[in-house]
Short mmCIF file of C-alpha atoms in Angstrom, two decimals:
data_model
loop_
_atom_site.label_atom_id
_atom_site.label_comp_id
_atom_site.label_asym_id
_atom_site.label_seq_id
_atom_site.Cartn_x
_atom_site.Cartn_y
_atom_site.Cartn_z
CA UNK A 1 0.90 2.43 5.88
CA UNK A 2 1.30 1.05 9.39
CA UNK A 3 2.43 -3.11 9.68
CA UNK A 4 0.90 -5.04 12.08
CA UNK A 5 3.97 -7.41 11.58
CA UNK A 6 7.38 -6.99 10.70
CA UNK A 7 7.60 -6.23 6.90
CA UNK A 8 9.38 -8.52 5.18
CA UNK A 9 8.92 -9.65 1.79
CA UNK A 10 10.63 -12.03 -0.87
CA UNK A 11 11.57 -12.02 -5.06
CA UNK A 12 11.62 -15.77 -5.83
CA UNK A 13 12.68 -15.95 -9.61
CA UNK A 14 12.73 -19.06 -11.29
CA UNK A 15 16.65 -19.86 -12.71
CA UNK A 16 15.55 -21.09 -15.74
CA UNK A 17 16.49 -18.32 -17.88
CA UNK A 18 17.95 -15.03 -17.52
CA UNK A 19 16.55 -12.00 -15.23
CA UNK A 20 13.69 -10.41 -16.90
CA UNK A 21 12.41 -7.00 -17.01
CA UNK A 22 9.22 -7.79 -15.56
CA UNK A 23 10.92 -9.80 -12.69
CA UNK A 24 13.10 -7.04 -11.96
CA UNK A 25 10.05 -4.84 -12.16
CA UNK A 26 8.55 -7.07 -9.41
CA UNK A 27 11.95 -7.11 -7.83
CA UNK A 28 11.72 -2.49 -7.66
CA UNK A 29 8.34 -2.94 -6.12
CA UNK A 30 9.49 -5.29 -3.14
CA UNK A 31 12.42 -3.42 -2.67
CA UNK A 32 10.80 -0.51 -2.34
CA UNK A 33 7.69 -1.46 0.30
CA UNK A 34 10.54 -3.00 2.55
CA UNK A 35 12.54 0.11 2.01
CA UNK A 36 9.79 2.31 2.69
CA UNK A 37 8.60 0.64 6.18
CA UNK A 38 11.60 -0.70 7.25
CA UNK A 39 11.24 -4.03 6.42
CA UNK A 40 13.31 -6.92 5.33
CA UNK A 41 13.47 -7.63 1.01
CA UNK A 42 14.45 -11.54 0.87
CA UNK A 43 15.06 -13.50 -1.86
CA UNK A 44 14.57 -17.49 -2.68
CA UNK A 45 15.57 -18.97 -5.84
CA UNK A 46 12.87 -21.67 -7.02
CA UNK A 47 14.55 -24.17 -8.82
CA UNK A 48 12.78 -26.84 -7.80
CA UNK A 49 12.51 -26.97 -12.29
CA UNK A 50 15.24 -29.52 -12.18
CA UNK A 51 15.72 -29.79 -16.01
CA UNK A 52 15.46 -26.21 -17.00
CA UNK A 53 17.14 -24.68 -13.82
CA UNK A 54 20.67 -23.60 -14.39
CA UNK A 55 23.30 -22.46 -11.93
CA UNK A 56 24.39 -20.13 -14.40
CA UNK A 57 20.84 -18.18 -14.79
CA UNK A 58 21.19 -18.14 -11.04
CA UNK A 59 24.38 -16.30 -11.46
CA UNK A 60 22.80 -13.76 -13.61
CA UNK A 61 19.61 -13.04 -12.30
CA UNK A 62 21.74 -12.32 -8.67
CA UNK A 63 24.19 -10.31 -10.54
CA UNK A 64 21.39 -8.26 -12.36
CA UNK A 65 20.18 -7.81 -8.52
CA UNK A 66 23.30 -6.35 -7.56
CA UNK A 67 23.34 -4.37 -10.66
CA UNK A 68 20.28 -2.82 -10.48
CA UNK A 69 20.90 -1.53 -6.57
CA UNK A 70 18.54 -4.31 -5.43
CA UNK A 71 20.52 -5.50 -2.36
CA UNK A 72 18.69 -8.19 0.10
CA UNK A 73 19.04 -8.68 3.49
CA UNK A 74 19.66 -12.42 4.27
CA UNK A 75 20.88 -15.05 2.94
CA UNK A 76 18.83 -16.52 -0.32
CA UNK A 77 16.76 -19.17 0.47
CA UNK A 78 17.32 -22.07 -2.36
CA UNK A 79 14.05 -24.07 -3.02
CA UNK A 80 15.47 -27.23 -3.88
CA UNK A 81 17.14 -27.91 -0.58
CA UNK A 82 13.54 -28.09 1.12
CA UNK A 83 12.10 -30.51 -0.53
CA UNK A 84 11.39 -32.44 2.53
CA UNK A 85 9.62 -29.57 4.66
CA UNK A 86 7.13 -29.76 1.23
CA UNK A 87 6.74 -33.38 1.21
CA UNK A 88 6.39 -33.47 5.28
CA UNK A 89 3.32 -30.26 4.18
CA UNK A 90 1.97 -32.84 1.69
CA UNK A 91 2.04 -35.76 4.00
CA UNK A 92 -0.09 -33.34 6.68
CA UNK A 93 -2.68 -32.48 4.37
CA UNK A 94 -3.13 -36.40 3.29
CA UNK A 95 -3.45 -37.46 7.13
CA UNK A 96 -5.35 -34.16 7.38
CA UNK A 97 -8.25 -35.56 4.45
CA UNK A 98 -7.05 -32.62 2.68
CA UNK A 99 -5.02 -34.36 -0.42
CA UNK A 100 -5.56 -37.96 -1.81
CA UNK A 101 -3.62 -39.73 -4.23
CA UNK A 102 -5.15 -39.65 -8.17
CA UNK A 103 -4.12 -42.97 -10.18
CA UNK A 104 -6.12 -41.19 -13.47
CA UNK A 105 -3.37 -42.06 -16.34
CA UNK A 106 -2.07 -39.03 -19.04
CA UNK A 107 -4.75 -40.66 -21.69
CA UNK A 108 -7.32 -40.65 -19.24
CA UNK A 109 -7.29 -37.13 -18.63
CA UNK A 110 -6.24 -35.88 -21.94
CA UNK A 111 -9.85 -38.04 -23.17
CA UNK A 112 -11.78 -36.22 -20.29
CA UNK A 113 -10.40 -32.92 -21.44
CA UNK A 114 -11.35 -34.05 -25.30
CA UNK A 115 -14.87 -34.95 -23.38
CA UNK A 116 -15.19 -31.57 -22.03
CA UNK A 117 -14.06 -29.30 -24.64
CA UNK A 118 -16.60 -31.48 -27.32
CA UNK A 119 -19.47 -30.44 -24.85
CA UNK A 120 -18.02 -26.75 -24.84
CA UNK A 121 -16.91 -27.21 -21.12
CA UNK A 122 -13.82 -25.34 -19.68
CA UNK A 123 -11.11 -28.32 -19.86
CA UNK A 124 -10.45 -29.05 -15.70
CA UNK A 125 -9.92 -32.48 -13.54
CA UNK A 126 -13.66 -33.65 -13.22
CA UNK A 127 -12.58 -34.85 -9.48
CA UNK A 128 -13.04 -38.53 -10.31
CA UNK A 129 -10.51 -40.19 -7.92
CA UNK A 130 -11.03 -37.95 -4.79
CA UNK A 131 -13.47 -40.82 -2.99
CA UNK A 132 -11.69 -44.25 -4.08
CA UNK A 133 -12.53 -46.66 -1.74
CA UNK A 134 -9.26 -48.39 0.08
CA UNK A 135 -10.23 -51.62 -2.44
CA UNK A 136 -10.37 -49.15 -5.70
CA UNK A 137 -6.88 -47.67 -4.51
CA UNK A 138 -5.59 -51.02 -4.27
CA UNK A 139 -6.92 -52.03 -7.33
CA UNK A 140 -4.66 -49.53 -9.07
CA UNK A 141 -1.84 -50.19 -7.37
CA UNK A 142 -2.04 -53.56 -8.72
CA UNK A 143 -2.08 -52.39 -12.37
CA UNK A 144 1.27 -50.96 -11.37
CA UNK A 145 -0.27 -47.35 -11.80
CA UNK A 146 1.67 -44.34 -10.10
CA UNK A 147 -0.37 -41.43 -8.86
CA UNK A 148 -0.11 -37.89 -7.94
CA UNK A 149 -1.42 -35.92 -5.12
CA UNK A 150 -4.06 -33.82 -5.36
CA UNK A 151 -5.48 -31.09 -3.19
CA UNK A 152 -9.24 -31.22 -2.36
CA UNK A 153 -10.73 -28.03 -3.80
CA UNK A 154 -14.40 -27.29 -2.77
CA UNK A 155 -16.22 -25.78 -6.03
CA UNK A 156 -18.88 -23.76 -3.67
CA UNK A 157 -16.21 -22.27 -2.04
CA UNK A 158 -15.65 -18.67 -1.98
CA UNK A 159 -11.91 -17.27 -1.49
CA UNK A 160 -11.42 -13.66 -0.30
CA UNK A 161 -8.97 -11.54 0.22
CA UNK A 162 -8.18 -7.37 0.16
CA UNK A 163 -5.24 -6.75 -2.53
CA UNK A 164 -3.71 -3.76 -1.50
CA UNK A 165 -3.38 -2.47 -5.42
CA UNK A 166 -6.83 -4.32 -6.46
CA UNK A 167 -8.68 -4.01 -3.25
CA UNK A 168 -11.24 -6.78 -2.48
CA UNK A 169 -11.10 -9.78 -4.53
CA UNK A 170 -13.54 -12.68 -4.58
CA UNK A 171 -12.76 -16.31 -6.30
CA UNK A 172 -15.11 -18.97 -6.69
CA UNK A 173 -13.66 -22.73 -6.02
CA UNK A 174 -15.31 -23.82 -8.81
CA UNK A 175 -12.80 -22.08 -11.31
CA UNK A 176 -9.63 -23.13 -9.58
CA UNK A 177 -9.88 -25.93 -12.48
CA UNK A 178 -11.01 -28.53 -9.84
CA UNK A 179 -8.61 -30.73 -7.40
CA UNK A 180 -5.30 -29.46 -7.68
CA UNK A 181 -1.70 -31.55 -8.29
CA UNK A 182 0.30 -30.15 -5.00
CA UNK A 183 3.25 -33.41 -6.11
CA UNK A 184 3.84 -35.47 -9.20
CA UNK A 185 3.29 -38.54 -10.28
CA UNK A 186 5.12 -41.13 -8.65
CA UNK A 187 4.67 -45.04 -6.89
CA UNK A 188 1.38 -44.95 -4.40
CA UNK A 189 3.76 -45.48 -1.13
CA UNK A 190 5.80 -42.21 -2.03
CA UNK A 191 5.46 -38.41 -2.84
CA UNK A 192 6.70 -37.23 -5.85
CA UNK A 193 8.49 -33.91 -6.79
CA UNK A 194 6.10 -31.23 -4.85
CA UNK A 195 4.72 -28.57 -6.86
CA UNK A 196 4.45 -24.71 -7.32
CA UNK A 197 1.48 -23.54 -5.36
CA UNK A 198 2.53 -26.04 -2.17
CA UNK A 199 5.53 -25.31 -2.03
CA UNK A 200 5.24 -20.91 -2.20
CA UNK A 201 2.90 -21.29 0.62
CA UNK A 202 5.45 -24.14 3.02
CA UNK A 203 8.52 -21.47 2.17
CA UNK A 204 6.57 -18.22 2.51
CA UNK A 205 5.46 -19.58 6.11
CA UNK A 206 8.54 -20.62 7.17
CA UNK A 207 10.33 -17.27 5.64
CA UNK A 208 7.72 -15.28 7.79
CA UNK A 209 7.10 -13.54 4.61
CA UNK A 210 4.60 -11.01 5.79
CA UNK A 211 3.37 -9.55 2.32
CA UNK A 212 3.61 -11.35 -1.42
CA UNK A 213 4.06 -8.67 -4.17
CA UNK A 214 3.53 -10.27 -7.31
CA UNK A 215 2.66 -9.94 -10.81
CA UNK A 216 -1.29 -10.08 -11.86
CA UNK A 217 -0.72 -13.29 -13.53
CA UNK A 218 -0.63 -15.14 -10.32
CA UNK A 219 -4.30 -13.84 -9.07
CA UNK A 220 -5.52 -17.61 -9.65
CA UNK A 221 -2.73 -18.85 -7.72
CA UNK A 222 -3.53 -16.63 -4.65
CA UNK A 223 -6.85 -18.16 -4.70
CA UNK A 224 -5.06 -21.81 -4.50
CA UNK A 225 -2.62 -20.94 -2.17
CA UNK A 226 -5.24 -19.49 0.31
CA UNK A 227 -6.99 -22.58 0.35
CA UNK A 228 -3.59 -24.23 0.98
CA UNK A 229 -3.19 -21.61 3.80
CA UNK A 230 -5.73 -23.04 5.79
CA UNK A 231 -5.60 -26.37 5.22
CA UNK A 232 -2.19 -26.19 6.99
CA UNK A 233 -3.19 -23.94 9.49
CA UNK A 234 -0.86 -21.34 8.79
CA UNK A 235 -1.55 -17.16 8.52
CA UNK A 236 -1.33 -16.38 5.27
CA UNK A 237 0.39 -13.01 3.87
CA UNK A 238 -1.00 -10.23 2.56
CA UNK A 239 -1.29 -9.80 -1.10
CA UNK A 240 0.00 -7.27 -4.01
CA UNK A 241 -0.95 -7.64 -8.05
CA UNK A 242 1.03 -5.62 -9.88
CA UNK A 243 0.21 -5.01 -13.75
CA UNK A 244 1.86 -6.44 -15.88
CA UNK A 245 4.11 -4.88 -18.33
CA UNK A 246 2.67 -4.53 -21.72
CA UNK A 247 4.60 -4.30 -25.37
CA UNK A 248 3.23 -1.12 -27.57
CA UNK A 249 0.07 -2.74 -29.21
CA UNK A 250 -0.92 -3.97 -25.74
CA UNK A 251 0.22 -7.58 -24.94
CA UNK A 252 2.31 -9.04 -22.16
CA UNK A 253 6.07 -8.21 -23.38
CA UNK A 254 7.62 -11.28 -24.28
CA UNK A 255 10.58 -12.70 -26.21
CA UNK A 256 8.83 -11.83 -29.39
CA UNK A 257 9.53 -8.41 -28.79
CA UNK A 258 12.81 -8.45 -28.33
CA UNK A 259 14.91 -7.32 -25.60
CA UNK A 260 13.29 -8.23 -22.06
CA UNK A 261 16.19 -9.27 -20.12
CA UNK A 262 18.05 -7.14 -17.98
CA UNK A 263 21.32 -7.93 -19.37
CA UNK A 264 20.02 -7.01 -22.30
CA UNK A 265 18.74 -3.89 -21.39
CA UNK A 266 22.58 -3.20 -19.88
CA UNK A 267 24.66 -4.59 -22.80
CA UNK A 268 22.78 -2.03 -25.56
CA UNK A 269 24.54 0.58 -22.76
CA UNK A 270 21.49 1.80 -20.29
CA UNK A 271 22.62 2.66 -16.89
CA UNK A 272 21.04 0.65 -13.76
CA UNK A 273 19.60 4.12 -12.29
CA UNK A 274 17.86 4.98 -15.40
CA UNK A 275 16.59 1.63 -15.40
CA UNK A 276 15.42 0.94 -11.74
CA UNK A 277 14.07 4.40 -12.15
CA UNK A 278 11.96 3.71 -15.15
CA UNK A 279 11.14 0.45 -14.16
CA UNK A 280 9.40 2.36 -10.65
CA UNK A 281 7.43 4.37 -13.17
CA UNK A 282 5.63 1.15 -14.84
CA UNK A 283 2.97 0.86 -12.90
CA UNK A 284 3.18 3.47 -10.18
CA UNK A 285 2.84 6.93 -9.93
CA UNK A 286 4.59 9.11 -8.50
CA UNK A 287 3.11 12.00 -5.93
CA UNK A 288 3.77 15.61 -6.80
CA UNK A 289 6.99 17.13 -6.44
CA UNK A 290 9.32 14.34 -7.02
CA UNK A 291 9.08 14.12 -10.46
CA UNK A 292 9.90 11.54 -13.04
CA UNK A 293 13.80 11.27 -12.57
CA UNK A 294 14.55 10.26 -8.96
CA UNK A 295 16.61 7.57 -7.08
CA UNK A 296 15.78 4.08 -5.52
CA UNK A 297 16.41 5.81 -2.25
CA UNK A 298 14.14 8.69 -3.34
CA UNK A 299 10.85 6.69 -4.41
CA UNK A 300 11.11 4.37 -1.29
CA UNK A 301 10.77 7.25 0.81
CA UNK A 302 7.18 8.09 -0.33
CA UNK A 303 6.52 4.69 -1.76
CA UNK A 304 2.95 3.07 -1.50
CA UNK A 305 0.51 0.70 -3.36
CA UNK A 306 -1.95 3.41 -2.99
CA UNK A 307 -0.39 4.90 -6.26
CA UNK A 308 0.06 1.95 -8.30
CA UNK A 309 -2.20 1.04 -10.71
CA UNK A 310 -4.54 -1.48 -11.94
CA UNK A 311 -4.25 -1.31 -15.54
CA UNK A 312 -1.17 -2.86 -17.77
CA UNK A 313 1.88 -0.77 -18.04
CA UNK A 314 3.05 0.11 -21.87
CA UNK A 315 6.82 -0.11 -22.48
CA UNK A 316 7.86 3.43 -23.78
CA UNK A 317 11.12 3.38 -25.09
CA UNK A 318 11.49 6.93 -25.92
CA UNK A 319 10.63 7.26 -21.85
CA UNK A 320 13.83 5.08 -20.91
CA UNK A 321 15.84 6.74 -23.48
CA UNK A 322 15.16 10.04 -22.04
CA UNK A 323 15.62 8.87 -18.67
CA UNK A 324 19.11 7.11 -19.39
CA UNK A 325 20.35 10.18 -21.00
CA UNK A 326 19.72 12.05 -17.67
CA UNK A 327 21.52 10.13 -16.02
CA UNK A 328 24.32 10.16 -18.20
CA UNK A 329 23.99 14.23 -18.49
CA UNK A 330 24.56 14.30 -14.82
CA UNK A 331 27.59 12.83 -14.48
CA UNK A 332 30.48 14.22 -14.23
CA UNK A 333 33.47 14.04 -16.17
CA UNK A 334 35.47 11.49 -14.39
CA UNK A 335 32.45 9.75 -13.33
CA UNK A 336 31.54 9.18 -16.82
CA UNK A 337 35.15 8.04 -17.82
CA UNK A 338 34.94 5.34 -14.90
CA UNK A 339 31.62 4.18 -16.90
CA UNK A 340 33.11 4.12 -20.21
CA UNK A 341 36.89 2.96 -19.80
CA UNK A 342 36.06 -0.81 -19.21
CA UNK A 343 33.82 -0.45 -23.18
CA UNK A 344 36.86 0.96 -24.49
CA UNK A 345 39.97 -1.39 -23.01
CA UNK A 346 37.47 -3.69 -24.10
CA UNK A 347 38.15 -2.58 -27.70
CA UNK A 348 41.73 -1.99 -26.71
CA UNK A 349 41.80 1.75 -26.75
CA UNK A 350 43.43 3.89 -24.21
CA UNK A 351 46.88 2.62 -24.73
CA UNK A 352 49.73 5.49 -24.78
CA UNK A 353 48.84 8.89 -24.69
CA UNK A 354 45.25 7.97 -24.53
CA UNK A 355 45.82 6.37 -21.32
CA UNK A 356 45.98 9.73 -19.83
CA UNK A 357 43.33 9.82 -17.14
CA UNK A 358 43.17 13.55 -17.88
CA UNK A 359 42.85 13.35 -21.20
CA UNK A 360 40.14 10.74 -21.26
CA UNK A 361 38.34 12.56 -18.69
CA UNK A 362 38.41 15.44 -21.28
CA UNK A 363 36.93 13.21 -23.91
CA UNK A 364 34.21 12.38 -21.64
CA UNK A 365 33.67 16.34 -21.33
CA UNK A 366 33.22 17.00 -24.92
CA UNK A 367 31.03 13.65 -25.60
CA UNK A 368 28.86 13.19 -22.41
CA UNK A 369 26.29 15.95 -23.62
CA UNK A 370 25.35 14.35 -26.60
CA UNK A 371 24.84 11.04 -24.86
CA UNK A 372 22.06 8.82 -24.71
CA UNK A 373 23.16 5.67 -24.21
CA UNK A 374 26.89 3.92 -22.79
CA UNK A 375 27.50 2.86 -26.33
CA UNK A 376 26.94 6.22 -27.94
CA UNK A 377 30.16 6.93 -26.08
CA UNK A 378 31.84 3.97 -27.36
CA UNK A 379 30.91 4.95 -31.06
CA UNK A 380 31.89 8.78 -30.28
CA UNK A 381 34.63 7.99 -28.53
CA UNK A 382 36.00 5.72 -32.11
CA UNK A 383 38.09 8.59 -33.97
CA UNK A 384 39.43 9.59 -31.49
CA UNK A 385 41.21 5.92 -30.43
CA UNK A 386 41.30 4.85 -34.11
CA UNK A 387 42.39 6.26 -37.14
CA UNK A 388 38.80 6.90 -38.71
CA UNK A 389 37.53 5.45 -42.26
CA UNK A 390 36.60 8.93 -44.16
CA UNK A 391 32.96 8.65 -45.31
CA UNK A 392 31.57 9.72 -48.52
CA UNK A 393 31.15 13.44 -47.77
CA UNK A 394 34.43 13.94 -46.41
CA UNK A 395 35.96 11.85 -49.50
CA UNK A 396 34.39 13.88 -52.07
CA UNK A 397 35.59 17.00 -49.80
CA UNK A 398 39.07 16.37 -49.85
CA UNK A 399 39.16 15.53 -53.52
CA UNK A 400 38.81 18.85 -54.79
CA UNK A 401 38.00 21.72 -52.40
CA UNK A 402 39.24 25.26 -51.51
CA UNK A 403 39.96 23.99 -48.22
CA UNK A 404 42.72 22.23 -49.47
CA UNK A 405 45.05 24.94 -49.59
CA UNK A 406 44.57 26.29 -46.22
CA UNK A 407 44.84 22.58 -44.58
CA UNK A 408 48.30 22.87 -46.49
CA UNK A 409 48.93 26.43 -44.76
CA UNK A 410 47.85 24.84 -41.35
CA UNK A 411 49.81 22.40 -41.43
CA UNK A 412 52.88 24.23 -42.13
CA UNK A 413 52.14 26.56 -38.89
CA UNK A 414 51.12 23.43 -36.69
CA UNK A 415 53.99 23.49 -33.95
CA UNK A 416 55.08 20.36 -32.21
CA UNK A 417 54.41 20.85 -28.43
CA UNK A 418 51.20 22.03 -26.82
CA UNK A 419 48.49 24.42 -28.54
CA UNK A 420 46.11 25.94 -26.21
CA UNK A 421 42.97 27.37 -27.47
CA UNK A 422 43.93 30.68 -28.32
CA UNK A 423 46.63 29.95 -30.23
CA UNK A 424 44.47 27.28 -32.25
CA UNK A 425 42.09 30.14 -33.33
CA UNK A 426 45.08 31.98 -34.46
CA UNK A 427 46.65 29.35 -36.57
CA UNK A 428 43.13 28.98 -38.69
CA UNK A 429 42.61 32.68 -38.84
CA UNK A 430 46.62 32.99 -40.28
CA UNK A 431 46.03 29.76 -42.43
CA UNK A 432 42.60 30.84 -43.63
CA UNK A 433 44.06 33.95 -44.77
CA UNK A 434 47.31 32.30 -46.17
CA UNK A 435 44.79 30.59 -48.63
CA UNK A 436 42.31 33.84 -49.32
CA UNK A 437 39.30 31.20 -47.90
CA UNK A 438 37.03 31.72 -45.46
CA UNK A 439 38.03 30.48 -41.33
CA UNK A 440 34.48 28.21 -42.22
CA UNK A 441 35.84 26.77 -45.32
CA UNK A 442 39.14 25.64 -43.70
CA UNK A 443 37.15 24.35 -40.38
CA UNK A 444 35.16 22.30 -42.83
CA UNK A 445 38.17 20.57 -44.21
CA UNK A 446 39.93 20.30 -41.13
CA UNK A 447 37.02 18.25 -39.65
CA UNK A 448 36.64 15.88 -42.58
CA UNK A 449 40.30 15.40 -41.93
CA UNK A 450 40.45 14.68 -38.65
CA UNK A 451 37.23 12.62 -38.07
CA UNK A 452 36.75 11.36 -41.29
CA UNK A 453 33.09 12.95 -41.31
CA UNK A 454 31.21 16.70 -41.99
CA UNK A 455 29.62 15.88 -38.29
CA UNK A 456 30.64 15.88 -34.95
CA UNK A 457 31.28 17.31 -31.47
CA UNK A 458 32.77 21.25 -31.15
CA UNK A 459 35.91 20.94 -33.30
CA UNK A 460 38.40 22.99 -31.71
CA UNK A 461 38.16 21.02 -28.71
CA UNK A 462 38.37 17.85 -30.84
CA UNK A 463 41.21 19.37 -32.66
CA UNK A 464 42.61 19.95 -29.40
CA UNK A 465 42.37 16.52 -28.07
CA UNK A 466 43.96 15.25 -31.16
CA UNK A 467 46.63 17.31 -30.85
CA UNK A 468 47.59 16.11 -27.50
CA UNK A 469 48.02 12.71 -29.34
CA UNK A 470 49.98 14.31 -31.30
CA UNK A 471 47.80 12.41 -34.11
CA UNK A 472 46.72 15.70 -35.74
CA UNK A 473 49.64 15.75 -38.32
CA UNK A 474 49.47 12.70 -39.07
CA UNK A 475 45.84 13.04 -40.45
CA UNK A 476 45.45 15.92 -41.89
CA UNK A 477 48.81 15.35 -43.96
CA UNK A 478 47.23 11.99 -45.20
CA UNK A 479 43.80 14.04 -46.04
CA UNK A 480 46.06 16.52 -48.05
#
């Protein structure tokens, strides 16, 4: 797709809560179209919310950036300290006859919206204060009434524009919900705190933002802000919808579902590539021969809106899962060990002979195929830091079972300094025999002894591991 302006485009979250999936999703999708033409991926934190904004959700949604691979390319633009390039926009479109102040009180328009909703009218502002006469304005002012601004919204007008995932879209003026509130309510000589839709359009122009990739939600807004567009005289951007990001029975994921934010999604122990990378795949398809599993760098390089798609994307968990444990499969030993170690000092493991580099890296061999998740290697990784609580099976094992006699045998053979494989599979072959059981019987035992469970990874090499603890002894004695 060829730019007739430099590319640059913008994520501007809202730090009024942590960074959610489907703002990070939005986030992939910027990234991406800069990525992919060369263009600049901006960001601008809109916390112009002064109550709910939070310098700590700031924090977090700029860490989940970082986190997630989603680097930008200048400084981030904060909202807040531009208030007065808004209220200097606002003040243009009022000299302009675009805006007007509206003295209608709270329980006038909550009775107008009673009015319209009893004549089974769509509830919107009915327009009555766009004409007061200089006197009428006055008039208010007297009462002591403080007004908003409004923007003048034709109803016969027609908005246009081409979406390049939705292609042409047409709005009428008349269900914009009549003249909108660009600032809020304050004394008739001043402009109060400017709102959403004025102040995307004064930032976006003065970022040079070139294209606006957004959620579908915001397709109303467009139509606003085009008509704001204008009215200023400024070029507006071109436009992206993405869909949204649906839970399974079809609805816009939420709270109610559960986890939606991304340090969610990285606490329960998914990795940022199999989460950008899924993330890519709701909502856009990609073209033959890159398959599903593929990098950020990978899916810029043949990224387009061509291939993303209208409808709502359904949130597949058994997708991610698969695509974490990918990830996870394809690292290598010590990579997976740099992964893990901070989840286990955090439970204080890896102090002694665990804090063997070598050894843990060996650990990470024997677990990292059965991974799906970080914290599967947390839990895997537990007997082998900790002294494990025996479960039922193994309890009912050890009290009365023929592999007693060979754990007894084994243990009398088990030699202080290193064992190496071989001689491992000699010592249960000699033990097994020692007790007339079968080598199964005794492996049996010996894993309920060491692990404290009938399941787990290949037990030799666990055995083996232990053994370089020198822990071994220790537990099968106490099983026996």
């Amino acid at each position: 797709m060829a730019a007739a302006v430099p590319v640059r485009v913008r994520l501007a979250p809202s730090p009024t809560g942590t960074l959610h999936i489907g703002t990070a999703r939005t986030a992939v999708f910027n990234w991406l179209f800069a990525r992919h033409l060369g263009g600049a991926f901006l960001l601008r934190i809109e916390d112009t919310d002064r109550e709910r904004s939070k310098p700590e959700f700031t924090e977090n949604i700029l860490d989940g950036l970082r986190w997630l691979g989603l680097t930008w390319d200048e400084e981030p633009v904060v909202q807040s300290a531009r208030i007065e390039a808004h209220r200097a926009a606002i003040e243009q479109l009022l000299e302009g006859g675009h805006a007007y102040r509206c003295f209608a009180s709270d329980a006038e328009l909550a009775a107008m919206r009673e009015r319209q909703q009893a004549e089974g009218r769509a509830p919107r502002y009915d327009n009555l204060h766009r004409d007061l006469t200089p006197e009428q304005q006055q008039a208010y002012i007297d009462e002591g009434r403080e007004a908003v601004v409004r923007f003048r919204i034709d109803d016969g007008a027609t908005i246009t524009w081409n979406d390049l995932v939705r292609g042409e879209m047409r709005w009428a003026g008349s269900d914009l919900g009549g003249d909108m509130v660009i600032a809020r309510r304050a004394p008739a000589d001043a402009i109060g705190d400017p709102l959403y839709n004025l102040v995307v359009v004064v930032d976006d122009a003065a970022m040079a933002i070139s294209h606006v990739i957004r959620g579908e939600d915001h397709i109303a807004n467009t139509g606003k802000q085009l008509l704001l567009y204008a009215a200023l005289g400024l070029t507006p951007p071109q436009f992206a919808h993405t869909p949204l990001i649906l839970n399974q029975e079809g609805r816009k994921l939420s709270k109610r579902d559960g986890v939606t934010s991304v340090g969610d999604f990285r606490a329960m122990g998914y990795t940022a590539e199999a989460l950008v990378n899924y993330m890519t795949l709701l909502g856009w398809s990609p073209p033959e021969g890159i398959g599903e599993r593929f990098s950020l760098e990978q899916a810029a390089a043949v990224f387009s809106f061509e291939r993303v798609n209208r409808a709502g994307a359904r949130f597949d968990w058994d997708k991610l899962n698969w695509l974490n444990a990918q990830v996870l499969h394809g690292l290598s030993a010590g990579e997976l060990r740099q992964r893990l170690l901070p989840l286990w000092q955090a439970r204080g493991w890896g102090e002694g002979a665990a804090a063997d580099a070598g050894w843990q890296e060996d650990l990470c061999a024997l677990l990292g195929p059965s991974l799906s998740l970080l914290a599967d290697g947390v839990d895997q990784a537990a007997p082998f830091f900790e002294t494990p609580v025996p479960d039922e099976a193994a309890l009912a094992l050890r009290a009365d079972d023929p592999s007693r006699a060979a754990l007894t045998a084994l243990l009398e053979q088990l030699p202080e300094g290193p064992l190496e494989a071989e001689a491992a599979q000699a010592l249960l072959g000699a033990a097994a025999t020692a007790a007339g059981v079968k080598k199964g019987v005794l492996m049996k035992g010996l894993r309920a002894a060491l692990l404290g469970s009938l399941k787990g990874p290949d037990l030799l090499t666990t055995w083996l591991l232990l053994h370089r603890l020198g822990s071994d002894r220790e537990r099968i004695a106490t099983a026996l």
